[in-house]
Amino acid sequence: MRTILGLIVVILFAYLGSALFRLRQLPTMLQALISSGLGFFGLGLVLGPHVIALIDAPILSQWDLLLNLGVGWVGLLFGLQFNRQDLEQVPARHYWGALTETALTCLLTGAGLGLMIWFMPLLSPAWILVPALALIASTTSPTTGAQMQIKLAVRGPVHDLLRFLSGVDAVPAIVFLGALICFAPGHPAKFGPALDGLYWLGVCLALGLVLGALAHLLTLYHYTDNQLLVIVLSLVLFGGGAAHYLWLSPLFVNFIVGLVLANRSPIRIRILRSLILVEKPIYLILLTLAGAMWNPPPLAWLVLVPAFILMRMAGKILGGWLAFRVADLGTQSGLSLGSGLLPHGGMALVLGLSFQQIYSGPLGDLVVSTAILSILVATLIGPWSLQRLLIREGEAS
Amino acid sequence: MRLMLLGLLLLLMFWLQALHVNLPENLDASIGIIFGFLLLAGFLLGEILARLSLPRITGYLFAGIFCGPHLLGFVDATVVEHLQLVDKLALVMIAYTAGGELKLANLRKRARGILTIVLIQSVAVFVATGGVLVLCREWIHLFQGLSLGQISALAAILALIATANSPSTTVAVIVETRARGPLTDTVLGATVIKDIVVLVCFSLLMVVAMPQFAHEESLVEVASVWQNISEVGLSLLCGAAFGGLMILYLRFVGKQTVLFVVGSAFLLMSSADTFHLDALLVAVMAGFVVSNFSRQGKSFLFGLERASGPVFIIFFCLAGASLDLSVLTLHWQTILLYIVLRTLFTWLGTGFGAFLAQEPTPVRRHAWTGFIGQAGISLGLAVLVRVNFPGPGAELANLVVGAIVINQIIGPIAFRWALIRTGEGVKA
């Protein structure tokens, strides 16, 4: 019975999805909502154990490796974009701007959440959430900017800097969340809590570098596109699996592998292209699985979610404004510049899932729920605010 | 160099195992690393063997055997059990490919040849192998202490399992060599049809064989024959309906074909389990319908091709890891006799069948190579025999598994050689 129901649900979603795709002149918000893929999260939720249970708990436990694949895939893809020669062409002040914006968002969100937990004893077990959510808050989705560029033929320095900021501001989040996971309880005690964390951070870096070297050597041969895809898929699964096996972050390990490939592999672009080719299916599978695996966190903890969303917005607006000043772009727009950094996307979810792999109880559930709700809100507000900003700056009409 | 990389990968795996963190959830965590390792090791070994003009799937099988419980021990029974879902999913996708590769126009052209070969070869292998086994009963350990009726029953079961092939192996070799032509069409068509025939005949044979060991079971088995026949029919019907639904998606939505292929395979697998259908047959039929009765067949096959690399590797690696090598040392003389008889009569039966059907020379000379490989269905039948014949069943199952180990290594090599020799396939 549940199979038939599942079939009906899948057909319904496929039909609705295709019908919406065919509609022209959709409002920007709805367009952004569809392209964010959040519908697949909903599909997963319906197919999952809480509704019709077509994807039940035993299946989910066996599909844990798909989660590793999705998370690792994003890490590798992201790392592959950081080629030293390309990075050197960007002025140093842009990097300082990005760092300022990320740090300010992190600080504001972290401080806000920290204060809430301090004053509400009910939330006290959730201390570890503060750095994790602060790091998740610091990321910006670059997709909205890219879509805007296509839709409105945007061109100009503000848009360029916004795209740059949204393209790099996830790096600190990946690195610091990866490091945070190295210090998580669960690793065998060897040298004392602090040194153990450093030891596992060293293992994490070594694993990423060795796998990166292996990936580089593997890609020295000539392969067809399909073979290259198999290699990349195997590497991501192995890297993600190895990281998960050692209780480390699959996202961070694969990010290092991506960095090595980006700077050593002669076929970096081909690898990037083959990754992008199946990026969407993998991301959609990840979203569906995340939906199926989703568990509601304790109700009292949900007060953190609106606080997170508000603090993130404040952080992004202030951080964005400061970033533009540091980058010295000479624009007059003031605080509204930061509103171009409100879009939140896949990276936030992936970071949340990466955290959930280690903290699988209500803590993990809350992080993923917060990320999803923040993406939803940002999907509704982000494109609109970005479009307004670009029109005001005269870079779009 | 690739060998060095394989060595490096092994070292890395040993290092990771030494670092292993003991956490309650680590059973699932180890699945991910083993899955990735199998893919990488299988890919590398496949590439190494391809340079030696051997099929890649032999490399995948060897990778599975090396990593399996009898050698390096990375993949144990628990891991294989945990990866069953992936294994089943891979099988459904291979079955899609098998159905998709069957072209109605070619089948119509080759129908006479395929049916004649299936008939003559199956009868030859069944009668001759069974006959020789009964004649040699004095020297076969399995038959010691049994009556002639019981010996005949077991010999008939062994002979019937000898007629079974492996469509997945056939498809993997065809895809790897990108083969096209009469030999390819005949072997693929015959392998798929033989799978259905063997399933039905096995049920019939059980009705005759079971009373030799336990009389009271016979009535139950008569009912199960009809059940099996209706299962085959229903599976084919549902496969056609599922294929129809797939056509609708490809026609009206047509996006994310790779995702759709994987998702539909999962859905098909779950549905087949729920409704007690044979997932393999449903998928073959669905693939056949999409490929032959819609304009979207090409995009469907493209989606399958993109997903086929990792699917083949993981499927055959797991098949290799689940092969019990220890049975080879037990009763190796009987296993050898069984393999020789099967190969000899497959060669004679296929050649004669092709001659009667006036098939072209490449089919007459080389089609038999496509019927050596043995895997899934034979293993499944071996399990059924083990369960239904307490006592001799276990030894018979071991014998069958031993033969499968060898046939599965020889089969792909022979078939790849034949496809390249006849010019239907290319060295990829």
Short mmCIF file of N, CA and C in Angstrom, two decimals, chain A residues 3-4 7 18 22 54 59 61-65 186-188 199-200 203 207 210-211 214 217-218 221 223 226-227 229-231 233-234 237-238 241-242 244-247 277 280-281 284-285 360, chain B residues 1-2 5 8-9 12-13 16-17 19-21 23 25-26 28-33 35-37 39-40 43-44 47 56 82-83 85 252-253 256 259 266-267 271 274-275 305-306 309-310 313:
data_model
loop_
_atom_site.label_atom_id
_atom_site.label_comp_id
_atom_site.label_asym_id
_atom_site.label_seq_id
_atom_site.Cartn_x
_atom_site.Cartn_y
_atom_site.Cartn_z
N THR A 3 3.81 1.47 -1.04
CA THR A 3 4.50 1.59 -2.31
C THR A 3 3.66 2.37 -3.31
N ILE A 4 2.35 2.01 -3.33
CA ILE A 4 1.44 2.69 -4.25
C ILE A 4 1.35 4.18 -3.87
N LEU A 7 4.38 5.87 -4.93
CA LEU A 7 4.37 6.07 -6.38
C LEU A 7 3.52 7.30 -6.73
N SER A 18 7.18 19.77 -12.91
CA SER A 18 7.30 20.07 -14.35
C SER A 18 6.33 21.17 -14.75
N ARG A 22 7.31 24.83 -16.35
CA ARG A 22 6.82 25.29 -17.64
C ARG A 22 6.17 26.67 -17.57
N LEU A 54 7.74 4.99 2.94
CA LEU A 54 8.31 4.22 1.81
C LEU A 54 9.82 4.12 2.01
N ILE A 59 16.03 1.31 5.75
CA ILE A 59 16.57 1.77 4.47
C ILE A 59 17.48 2.96 4.71
N SER A 61 19.17 3.74 7.30
CA SER A 61 20.45 3.38 7.92
C SER A 61 21.40 2.83 6.87
N GLN A 62 20.87 2.16 5.84
CA GLN A 62 21.73 1.63 4.79
C GLN A 62 22.17 2.72 3.81
N TRP A 63 21.41 3.81 3.79
CA TRP A 63 21.71 4.85 2.81
C TRP A 63 22.54 5.98 3.40
N ASP A 64 23.12 5.71 4.54
CA ASP A 64 23.97 6.69 5.17
C ASP A 64 25.11 7.08 4.24
N LEU A 65 25.52 6.12 3.43
CA LEU A 65 26.65 6.41 2.54
C LEU A 65 26.27 7.41 1.45
N GLY A 186 34.14 11.52 21.59
CA GLY A 186 33.94 10.30 20.81
C GLY A 186 35.26 9.73 20.34
N HIS A 187 36.23 10.60 20.09
CA HIS A 187 37.54 10.10 19.69
C HIS A 187 38.24 9.49 20.91
N PRO A 188 39.00 8.43 20.71
CA PRO A 188 39.67 7.82 21.87
C PRO A 188 40.67 8.79 22.51
N TYR A 199 45.46 16.44 17.49
CA TYR A 199 45.90 15.20 16.83
C TYR A 199 44.93 14.82 15.72
N TRP A 200 43.62 14.86 16.04
CA TRP A 200 42.63 14.48 15.02
C TRP A 200 42.54 15.50 13.90
N VAL A 203 45.23 14.45 11.72
CA VAL A 203 44.81 13.26 10.95
C VAL A 203 43.90 13.69 9.80
N LEU A 207 44.76 13.07 6.02
CA LEU A 207 43.86 12.25 5.21
C LEU A 207 43.49 12.99 3.93
N VAL A 210 46.65 13.14 1.63
CA VAL A 210 47.00 11.85 1.02
C VAL A 210 45.97 11.49 -0.05
N LEU A 211 44.69 11.69 0.28
CA LEU A 211 43.65 11.40 -0.71
C LEU A 211 43.76 12.33 -1.92
N LEU A 214 46.49 10.99 -4.00
CA LEU A 214 46.01 9.78 -4.70
C LEU A 214 45.11 10.19 -5.87
N LEU A 217 47.27 11.55 -8.70
CA LEU A 217 47.96 10.49 -9.44
C LEU A 217 46.98 9.71 -10.31
N LEU A 218 45.78 9.49 -9.77
CA LEU A 218 44.78 8.73 -10.53
C LEU A 218 44.35 9.48 -11.78
N TYR A 221 46.08 9.81 -15.86
CA TYR A 221 45.81 9.02 -17.07
C TYR A 221 44.70 9.67 -17.88
N TYR A 223 41.16 9.46 -19.37
CA TYR A 223 39.94 8.70 -19.15
C TYR A 223 38.78 9.30 -19.95
N ASN A 226 32.84 9.19 -18.60
CA ASN A 226 32.18 8.27 -17.66
C ASN A 226 33.17 7.69 -16.66
N GLN A 227 34.39 7.36 -17.17
CA GLN A 227 35.40 6.80 -16.26
C GLN A 227 35.83 7.84 -15.22
N LEU A 229 34.04 10.18 -14.10
CA LEU A 229 32.95 10.29 -13.13
C LEU A 229 33.04 9.18 -12.08
N VAL A 230 33.38 7.97 -12.54
CA VAL A 230 33.52 6.85 -11.61
C VAL A 230 34.64 7.14 -10.61
N ILE A 231 35.77 7.67 -11.12
CA ILE A 231 36.91 7.96 -10.23
C ILE A 231 36.49 9.00 -9.18
N LEU A 233 33.52 9.87 -8.17
CA LEU A 233 32.51 9.31 -7.27
C LEU A 233 33.17 8.40 -6.23
N SER A 234 34.10 7.55 -6.69
CA SER A 234 34.78 6.63 -5.77
C SER A 234 35.58 7.41 -4.74
N LEU A 237 33.32 9.06 -2.19
CA LEU A 237 32.77 8.06 -1.26
C LEU A 237 33.84 7.57 -0.30
N PHE A 238 35.03 7.31 -0.84
CA PHE A 238 36.11 6.81 0.01
C PHE A 238 36.54 7.88 1.01
N GLY A 241 33.68 8.41 3.39
CA GLY A 241 33.58 7.23 4.25
C GLY A 241 34.70 7.19 5.27
N ALA A 242 35.93 7.50 4.81
CA ALA A 242 37.09 7.48 5.71
C ALA A 242 36.92 8.52 6.81
N HIS A 244 34.11 9.82 7.94
CA HIS A 244 33.03 9.41 8.83
C HIS A 244 33.50 8.27 9.73
N TYR A 245 34.30 7.37 9.19
CA TYR A 245 34.84 6.22 9.91
C TYR A 245 35.71 6.68 11.08
N LEU A 246 36.41 7.81 10.87
CA LEU A 246 37.29 8.33 11.92
C LEU A 246 36.61 9.43 12.74
N TRP A 247 35.32 9.64 12.49
CA TRP A 247 34.55 10.63 13.23
C TRP A 247 35.04 12.04 12.89
N LEU A 277 28.17 18.18 -13.71
CA LEU A 277 27.19 17.45 -14.52
C LEU A 277 26.21 16.65 -13.67
N LYS A 280 23.45 18.33 -9.64
CA LYS A 280 22.03 18.51 -9.31
C LYS A 280 21.39 17.21 -8.83
N PRO A 281 21.57 16.08 -9.60
CA PRO A 281 20.95 14.84 -9.09
C PRO A 281 21.43 14.51 -7.67
N LEU A 284 19.86 16.83 -5.17
CA LEU A 284 18.44 16.55 -4.97
C LEU A 284 18.22 15.27 -4.16
N ILE A 285 19.09 14.28 -4.40
CA ILE A 285 19.02 13.05 -3.60
C ILE A 285 19.32 13.39 -2.14
N SER A 360 24.15 13.14 16.30
CA SER A 360 22.97 12.65 15.59
C SER A 360 21.65 12.81 16.37
N MET B 1 52.28 1.58 -12.71
CA MET B 1 51.84 2.76 -11.97
C MET B 1 50.48 2.51 -11.29
N ARG B 2 49.54 1.92 -12.07
CA ARG B 2 48.22 1.66 -11.49
C ARG B 2 48.32 0.64 -10.36
N LEU B 5 49.40 2.48 -7.40
CA LEU B 5 48.26 3.20 -6.80
C LEU B 5 47.37 2.27 -5.99
N LEU B 8 49.08 1.73 -2.83
CA LEU B 8 48.93 2.92 -1.98
C LEU B 8 47.55 2.93 -1.31
N LEU B 9 46.56 2.55 -2.11
CA LEU B 9 45.19 2.50 -1.61
C LEU B 9 45.06 1.47 -0.48
N LEU B 12 46.68 2.82 2.61
CA LEU B 12 45.80 3.82 3.20
C LEU B 12 44.69 3.15 4.01
N MET B 13 44.17 2.08 3.44
CA MET B 13 43.08 1.35 4.11
C MET B 13 43.58 0.74 5.42
N LEU B 16 43.96 3.50 7.94
CA LEU B 16 42.66 3.92 8.47
C LEU B 16 42.12 2.90 9.46
N GLN B 17 42.34 1.64 9.16
CA GLN B 17 41.87 0.59 10.08
C GLN B 17 42.61 0.66 11.40
N LEU B 19 43.70 3.39 12.72
CA LEU B 19 43.22 4.57 13.44
C LEU B 19 41.80 4.43 13.98
N HIS B 20 41.15 3.39 13.53
CA HIS B 20 39.72 3.16 13.77
C HIS B 20 39.22 3.68 15.13
N VAL B 21 38.14 4.45 15.07
CA VAL B 21 37.54 5.00 16.29
C VAL B 21 36.36 4.11 16.68
N LEU B 23 33.15 3.64 17.95
CA LEU B 23 31.92 4.33 18.35
C LEU B 23 30.73 3.46 18.00
N GLU B 25 28.05 3.94 16.44
CA GLU B 25 27.51 4.05 15.07
C GLU B 25 28.51 3.60 14.01
N ASN B 26 29.66 3.12 14.44
CA ASN B 26 30.71 2.88 13.46
C ASN B 26 30.46 1.73 12.50
N ASP B 28 27.82 1.55 10.57
CA ASP B 28 27.40 2.27 9.37
C ASP B 28 28.57 3.03 8.76
N ALA B 29 29.40 3.61 9.63
CA ALA B 29 30.53 4.39 9.13
C ALA B 29 31.47 3.53 8.32
N SER B 30 31.66 2.27 8.74
CA SER B 30 32.59 1.41 8.01
C SER B 30 32.02 1.03 6.65
N ILE B 31 30.70 1.04 6.51
CA ILE B 31 30.08 0.71 5.22
C ILE B 31 30.52 1.73 4.17
N GLY B 32 30.50 2.99 4.53
CA GLY B 32 30.86 4.05 3.59
C GLY B 32 32.28 3.90 3.08
N ILE B 33 33.20 3.66 3.98
CA ILE B 33 34.62 3.57 3.59
C ILE B 33 34.84 2.31 2.73
N PHE B 35 32.63 0.80 0.87
CA PHE B 35 31.97 1.04 -0.43
C PHE B 35 32.91 1.84 -1.33
N GLY B 36 33.46 2.92 -0.80
CA GLY B 36 34.39 3.74 -1.60
C GLY B 36 35.63 2.98 -1.97
N PHE B 37 36.15 2.20 -1.02
CA PHE B 37 37.36 1.42 -1.29
C PHE B 37 37.10 0.39 -2.38
N LEU B 39 34.91 0.50 -4.76
CA LEU B 39 34.78 1.19 -6.05
C LEU B 39 36.15 1.52 -6.62
N LEU B 40 37.02 2.09 -5.77
CA LEU B 40 38.35 2.49 -6.25
C LEU B 40 39.19 1.27 -6.63
N PHE B 43 37.80 -0.39 -9.70
CA PHE B 43 38.10 0.40 -10.90
C PHE B 43 39.56 0.19 -11.32
N LEU B 44 40.47 0.30 -10.35
CA LEU B 44 41.90 0.17 -10.68
C LEU B 44 42.24 -1.22 -11.21
N GLU B 47 40.96 -1.60 -14.68
CA GLU B 47 41.81 -0.92 -15.67
C GLU B 47 43.08 -1.72 -15.93
N ARG B 56 36.95 -5.88 -17.87
CA ARG B 56 37.03 -5.13 -16.62
C ARG B 56 36.26 -5.82 -15.50
N HIS B 82 24.65 -5.43 4.62
CA HIS B 82 24.30 -4.01 4.69
C HIS B 82 24.22 -3.37 3.31
N LEU B 83 25.03 -3.90 2.40
CA LEU B 83 25.03 -3.31 1.06
C LEU B 83 24.05 -4.01 0.13
N LEU B 85 20.96 -3.59 -0.31
CA LEU B 85 20.07 -2.64 -0.97
C LEU B 85 20.75 -2.08 -2.23
N PHE B 252 6.88 13.73 -20.79
CA PHE B 252 6.27 14.98 -20.32
C PHE B 252 7.13 15.77 -19.35
N VAL B 253 8.05 15.12 -18.67
CA VAL B 253 8.95 15.84 -17.77
C VAL B 253 10.35 15.87 -18.39
N GLN B 256 16.45 15.52 -15.60
CA GLN B 256 17.23 14.73 -14.63
C GLN B 256 17.09 13.23 -14.89
N LEU B 259 18.92 10.84 -12.38
CA LEU B 259 18.20 10.79 -11.10
C LEU B 259 16.93 9.96 -11.24
N PHE B 266 14.75 2.25 -7.65
CA PHE B 266 14.44 2.05 -6.23
C PHE B 266 12.96 1.75 -6.04
N LEU B 267 12.15 2.51 -6.77
CA LEU B 267 10.70 2.34 -6.68
C LEU B 267 10.29 0.95 -7.19
N SER B 271 8.49 -1.96 -5.06
CA SER B 271 7.19 -2.47 -5.53
C SER B 271 7.28 -3.98 -5.74
N THR B 274 7.11 -5.76 -2.49
CA THR B 274 5.76 -5.69 -1.89
C THR B 274 4.80 -6.67 -2.56
N PHE B 275 4.84 -6.72 -3.89
CA PHE B 275 3.86 -7.54 -4.61
C PHE B 275 4.39 -8.93 -4.99
N GLU B 305 23.62 4.62 -19.07
CA GLU B 305 25.05 4.51 -19.35
C GLU B 305 25.87 5.35 -18.38
N ARG B 306 25.35 6.54 -18.07
CA ARG B 306 26.07 7.43 -17.14
C ARG B 306 26.18 6.80 -15.75
N GLY B 309 28.77 2.79 -14.85
CA GLY B 309 30.15 2.55 -14.38
C GLY B 309 30.18 2.10 -12.93
N PRO B 310 29.75 2.98 -12.00
CA PRO B 310 29.79 2.57 -10.61
C PRO B 310 28.88 1.38 -10.30
N ILE B 313 30.71 -1.85 -11.22
CA ILE B 313 31.82 -2.10 -10.30
C ILE B 313 31.30 -2.65 -8.97
#
